[in-house]
Amino acid sequence: MNIIEGIKREKVVAVIRKSNKDNIVPILNALAKGGIHHVEITAETPNVNEIIAEAAANTDESIRVGAGTVLDPETARAVILAGAAFVVAPTLNKETLQLCQRYGVEHIPGVFTPTEILTAYENGARMVKVFPADAVGPRYIKNILGPLPHVTAMVTGGITRDNLKEYLTNGSAAVGLGSNLVDASKLKTEEDYHALMERAKEFIELAK
């Protein structure tokens, strides 16, 4: 199953910030046990290429390790060579889209307006990320997809237990979950990772 279809099926992507080589594999394993197999490790993380390589080499093949917060084609190439299976951005950069297409890697660019959404689609994006979603709310997704029904959108920014289902029922194909799901800096003990697994299960159940 390709990346986009996998994300659409699972409906939840974990956004991981402030991870490191020591905790990234336990984080991904806990998320997978909870039912979340698509993750983006944000590119502003120190030594992100090493962390992505560690994750890609030491987790089950069902876990799809992506890179997030990728702002330019140079960073996209670096994370792809490190092992990123997909690339996500908070912004729309046509050169990054082209670079990812060259390498056969899915790129999910960040968009906000209908013009940005259509521009991303016309430049080859098979999924777009509406960000920051909490600035406009779930109804916005329904409104913009009305005239753009051929676009597949996920939402990120301020997604919680309380609003996740509303975003999905208003047309979002998936949601990106950051600190409301994973706070890598606070994961220290077996109990912490068990709690992470349970949170993943809860969000997956809500999504389904």
CSV table of C-alpha atoms in Angstrom, one decimal:
chain,number,residue,atom,x,y,z
A,1,MET,CA,0.0,0.0,0.0
A,2,ASN,CA,1.4,3.4,-0.9
A,3,ILE,CA,1.9,6.2,1.6
A,4,ILE,CA,-1.1,8.3,0.7
A,5,GLU,CA,-3.5,5.3,0.8
A,6,GLY,CA,-2.0,4.2,4.1
A,7,ILE,CA,-2.5,7.6,5.6
A,8,LYS,CA,-6.1,7.7,4.3
A,9,ARG,CA,-6.8,4.3,5.8
A,10,GLU,CA,-5.3,5.0,9.2
A,11,LYS,CA,-6.4,8.7,9.3
A,12,VAL,CA,-3.8,9.7,11.8
A,13,VAL,CA,-0.2,10.9,11.3
A,14,ALA,CA,2.1,11.4,14.3
A,15,VAL,CA,4.3,14.6,14.3
A,16,ILE,CA,7.4,14.0,16.4
A,17,ARG,CA,9.5,16.9,17.7
A,18,LYS,CA,12.6,17.0,19.9
A,19,SER,CA,13.3,13.3,19.5
A,20,ASN,CA,16.8,11.8,19.5
A,21,LYS,CA,18.6,8.6,18.4
A,22,ASP,CA,18.0,7.0,21.8
A,23,ASN,CA,14.2,7.4,22.0
A,24,ILE,CA,13.0,7.5,18.4
A,25,VAL,CA,12.7,3.7,18.0
A,26,PRO,CA,10.8,3.2,21.3
A,27,ILE,CA,8.5,6.1,20.4
A,28,LEU,CA,7.7,4.5,17.0
A,29,ASN,CA,7.2,1.1,18.4
A,30,ALA,CA,4.8,2.4,21.0
A,31,LEU,CA,2.8,4.3,18.4
A,32,ALA,CA,2.7,1.3,16.2
A,33,LYS,CA,1.4,-0.9,19.0
A,34,GLY,CA,-1.4,1.7,19.4
A,35,GLY,CA,-2.2,1.6,15.7
A,36,ILE,CA,-0.3,4.6,14.3
A,37,HIS,CA,2.2,3.6,11.6
A,38,HIS,CA,2.8,6.9,9.7
A,39,VAL,CA,5.1,9.4,11.5
A,40,GLU,CA,6.9,12.6,10.6
A,41,ILE,CA,10.1,13.5,12.4
A,42,THR,CA,10.4,17.3,12.1
A,43,ALA,CA,13.5,18.6,10.2
A,44,GLU,CA,14.4,21.3,12.8
A,45,THR,CA,15.3,18.5,15.2
A,46,PRO,CA,19.1,18.4,15.8
A,47,ASN,CA,20.8,15.6,13.9
A,48,VAL,CA,17.5,14.8,12.2
A,49,ASN,CA,19.1,12.8,9.3
A,50,GLU,CA,20.8,10.5,11.9
A,51,ILE,CA,17.5,10.1,13.7
A,52,ILE,CA,15.6,9.3,10.5
A,53,ALA,CA,18.3,6.8,9.5
A,54,GLU,CA,18.1,5.2,13.0
A,55,ALA,CA,14.3,5.0,12.8
A,56,ALA,CA,14.2,3.6,9.2
A,57,ALA,CA,16.8,0.9,10.0
A,58,ASN,CA,15.5,-0.3,13.3
A,59,THR,CA,11.7,-0.4,13.0
A,60,ASP,CA,9.3,-2.8,11.3
A,61,GLU,CA,8.6,-2.2,7.7
A,62,SER,CA,5.0,-1.4,8.5
A,63,ILE,CA,6.1,1.8,10.2
A,64,ARG,CA,6.5,4.5,7.5
A,65,VAL,CA,9.0,7.1,8.6
A,66,GLY,CA,8.6,10.5,7.1
A,67,ALA,CA,10.2,13.9,7.6
A,68,GLY,CA,8.2,17.0,8.5
A,69,THR,CA,8.8,20.8,8.5
A,70,VAL,CA,10.8,20.5,5.3
A,71,LEU,CA,11.1,24.0,3.8
A,72,ASP,CA,13.3,23.5,0.8
A,73,PRO,CA,14.5,21.0,-1.8
A,74,GLU,CA,18.0,20.8,-0.2
A,75,THR,CA,16.5,19.6,3.1
A,76,ALA,CA,14.1,17.3,1.2
A,77,ARG,CA,17.0,15.6,-0.6
A,78,ALA,CA,18.9,15.1,2.7
A,79,VAL,CA,16.1,13.5,4.5
A,80,ILE,CA,15.2,11.3,1.6
A,81,LEU,CA,18.8,10.0,1.4
A,82,ALA,CA,18.6,9.4,5.2
A,83,GLY,CA,15.6,7.2,4.6
A,84,ALA,CA,12.5,9.3,4.8
A,85,ALA,CA,9.6,7.5,3.0
A,86,PHE,CA,7.6,10.8,2.6
A,87,VAL,CA,8.1,14.5,3.1
A,88,VAL,CA,5.7,17.0,4.8
A,89,ALA,CA,6.0,20.8,4.9
A,90,PRO,CA,4.1,23.7,6.5
A,91,THR,CA,4.5,25.6,3.3
A,92,LEU,CA,4.2,25.2,-0.5
A,93,ASN,CA,7.4,25.1,-2.4
A,94,LYS,CA,7.2,24.0,-6.0
A,95,GLU,CA,10.9,23.1,-6.2
A,96,THR,CA,10.5,20.8,-3.2
A,97,LEU,CA,7.5,19.1,-4.9
A,98,GLN,CA,9.6,18.6,-8.0
A,99,LEU,CA,12.6,17.2,-6.1
A,100,CYS,CA,10.4,14.7,-4.3
A,101,GLN,CA,8.8,13.6,-7.6
A,102,ARG,CA,12.3,13.1,-9.0
A,103,TYR,CA,13.1,10.7,-6.2
A,104,GLY,CA,9.7,9.0,-6.3
A,105,VAL,CA,8.8,10.2,-2.7
A,106,GLU,CA,5.4,11.6,-1.8
A,107,HIS,CA,5.4,15.2,-0.7
A,108,ILE,CA,2.5,16.7,1.3
A,109,PRO,CA,2.9,20.4,1.2
A,110,GLY,CA,1.4,22.9,3.6
A,111,VAL,CA,-1.4,25.1,2.2
A,112,PHE,CA,-4.1,27.4,3.5
A,113,THR,CA,-6.0,29.2,0.8
A,114,PRO,CA,-7.9,27.6,-2.1
A,115,THR,CA,-5.3,29.1,-4.5
A,116,GLU,CA,-2.5,27.4,-2.7
A,117,ILE,CA,-4.4,24.1,-2.6
A,118,LEU,CA,-5.0,24.1,-6.3
A,119,THR,CA,-1.4,25.2,-7.0
A,120,ALA,CA,-0.1,22.3,-5.0
A,121,TYR,CA,-2.5,19.8,-6.7
A,122,GLU,CA,-1.5,21.1,-10.2
A,123,ASN,CA,2.1,20.7,-9.4
A,124,GLY,CA,1.7,17.0,-8.5
A,125,ALA,CA,0.8,16.9,-4.8
A,126,ARG,CA,-1.5,13.9,-4.2
A,127,MET,CA,-2.3,15.1,-0.7
A,128,VAL,CA,-2.1,18.6,0.9
A,129,LYS,CA,-1.8,19.7,4.5
A,130,VAL,CA,-4.1,22.4,5.6
A,131,PHE,CA,-2.2,24.3,8.2
A,132,PRO,CA,-2.8,25.8,10.7
A,133,ALA,CA,-6.2,24.2,10.8
A,134,ASP,CA,-7.3,25.6,14.2
A,135,ALA,CA,-7.1,29.1,12.7
A,136,VAL,CA,-10.2,28.4,10.7
A,137,GLY,CA,-11.9,25.2,12.1
A,138,PRO,CA,-13.5,22.1,10.6
A,139,ARG,CA,-16.2,23.9,8.6
A,140,TYR,CA,-13.4,25.5,6.5
A,141,ILE,CA,-12.4,22.1,5.2
A,142,LYS,CA,-15.9,21.4,4.0
A,143,ASN,CA,-16.1,24.8,2.4
A,144,ILE,CA,-12.9,24.6,0.4
A,145,LEU,CA,-13.4,21.0,-0.7
A,146,GLY,CA,-16.8,21.9,-2.1
A,147,PRO,CA,-15.3,23.5,-5.3
A,148,LEU,CA,-12.2,21.2,-5.0
A,149,PRO,CA,-13.6,17.7,-4.5
A,150,HIS,CA,-10.7,16.1,-6.3
A,151,VAL,CA,-8.2,17.3,-3.7
A,152,THR,CA,-7.2,15.0,-0.8
A,153,ALA,CA,-6.5,17.0,2.4
A,154,MET,CA,-5.2,16.4,5.8
A,155,VAL,CA,-5.2,18.9,8.6
A,156,THR,CA,-2.6,19.8,11.2
A,157,GLY,CA,-2.5,22.4,14.0
A,158,GLY,CA,-4.6,22.3,17.1
A,159,ILE,CA,-6.1,18.8,16.6
A,160,THR,CA,-7.5,17.4,19.8
A,161,ARG,CA,-9.7,14.6,21.1
A,162,ASP,CA,-12.6,17.0,21.0
A,163,ASN,CA,-12.3,18.2,17.4
A,164,LEU,CA,-10.7,15.3,15.5
A,165,LYS,CA,-13.9,13.6,14.5
A,166,GLU,CA,-15.4,16.9,13.3
A,167,TYR,CA,-12.4,17.5,11.0
A,168,LEU,CA,-12.8,14.1,9.5
A,169,THR,CA,-16.6,14.3,9.1
A,170,ASN,CA,-16.1,17.7,7.3
A,171,GLY,CA,-13.9,16.1,4.6
A,172,SER,CA,-10.4,15.9,5.9
A,173,ALA,CA,-8.8,12.6,4.9
A,174,ALA,CA,-6.5,12.5,7.9
A,175,VAL,CA,-5.2,14.5,10.8
A,176,GLY,CA,-1.6,15.3,12.0
A,177,LEU,CA,-1.2,15.1,15.8
A,178,GLY,CA,1.8,16.7,17.5
A,179,SER,CA,2.2,17.5,21.2
A,180,ASN,CA,-1.3,16.3,22.0
A,181,LEU,CA,-0.1,12.8,21.1
A,182,VAL,CA,3.7,12.8,21.5
A,183,ASP,CA,6.0,14.9,23.7
A,184,ALA,CA,9.3,13.2,23.2
A,185,SER,CA,11.1,15.3,25.9
A,186,LYS,CA,8.9,13.8,28.6
A,187,LEU,CA,9.2,10.1,27.7
A,188,LYS,CA,11.5,8.5,30.3
A,189,THR,CA,10.1,5.3,31.6
A,190,GLU,CA,8.3,2.2,30.5
A,191,GLU,CA,5.1,3.7,31.9
A,192,ASP,CA,5.6,6.7,29.7
A,193,TYR,CA,5.8,4.6,26.6
A,194,HIS,CA,2.8,2.5,27.7
A,195,ALA,CA,0.8,5.7,28.1
A,196,LEU,CA,1.9,6.8,24.6
A,197,MET,CA,0.6,3.5,23.2
A,198,GLU,CA,-2.7,4.1,25.0
A,199,ARG,CA,-3.0,7.6,23.6
A,200,ALA,CA,-2.4,6.3,20.1
A,201,LYS,CA,-5.1,3.7,20.6
A,202,GLU,CA,-7.5,6.4,21.8
A,203,PHE,CA,-6.9,8.6,18.8
A,204,ILE,CA,-7.2,5.7,16.3
A,205,GLU,CA,-10.5,4.7,17.8
A,206,LEU,CA,-11.8,8.3,17.6
A,207,ALA,CA,-10.7,8.5,13.9
A,208,LYS,CA,-12.5,5.3,13.0
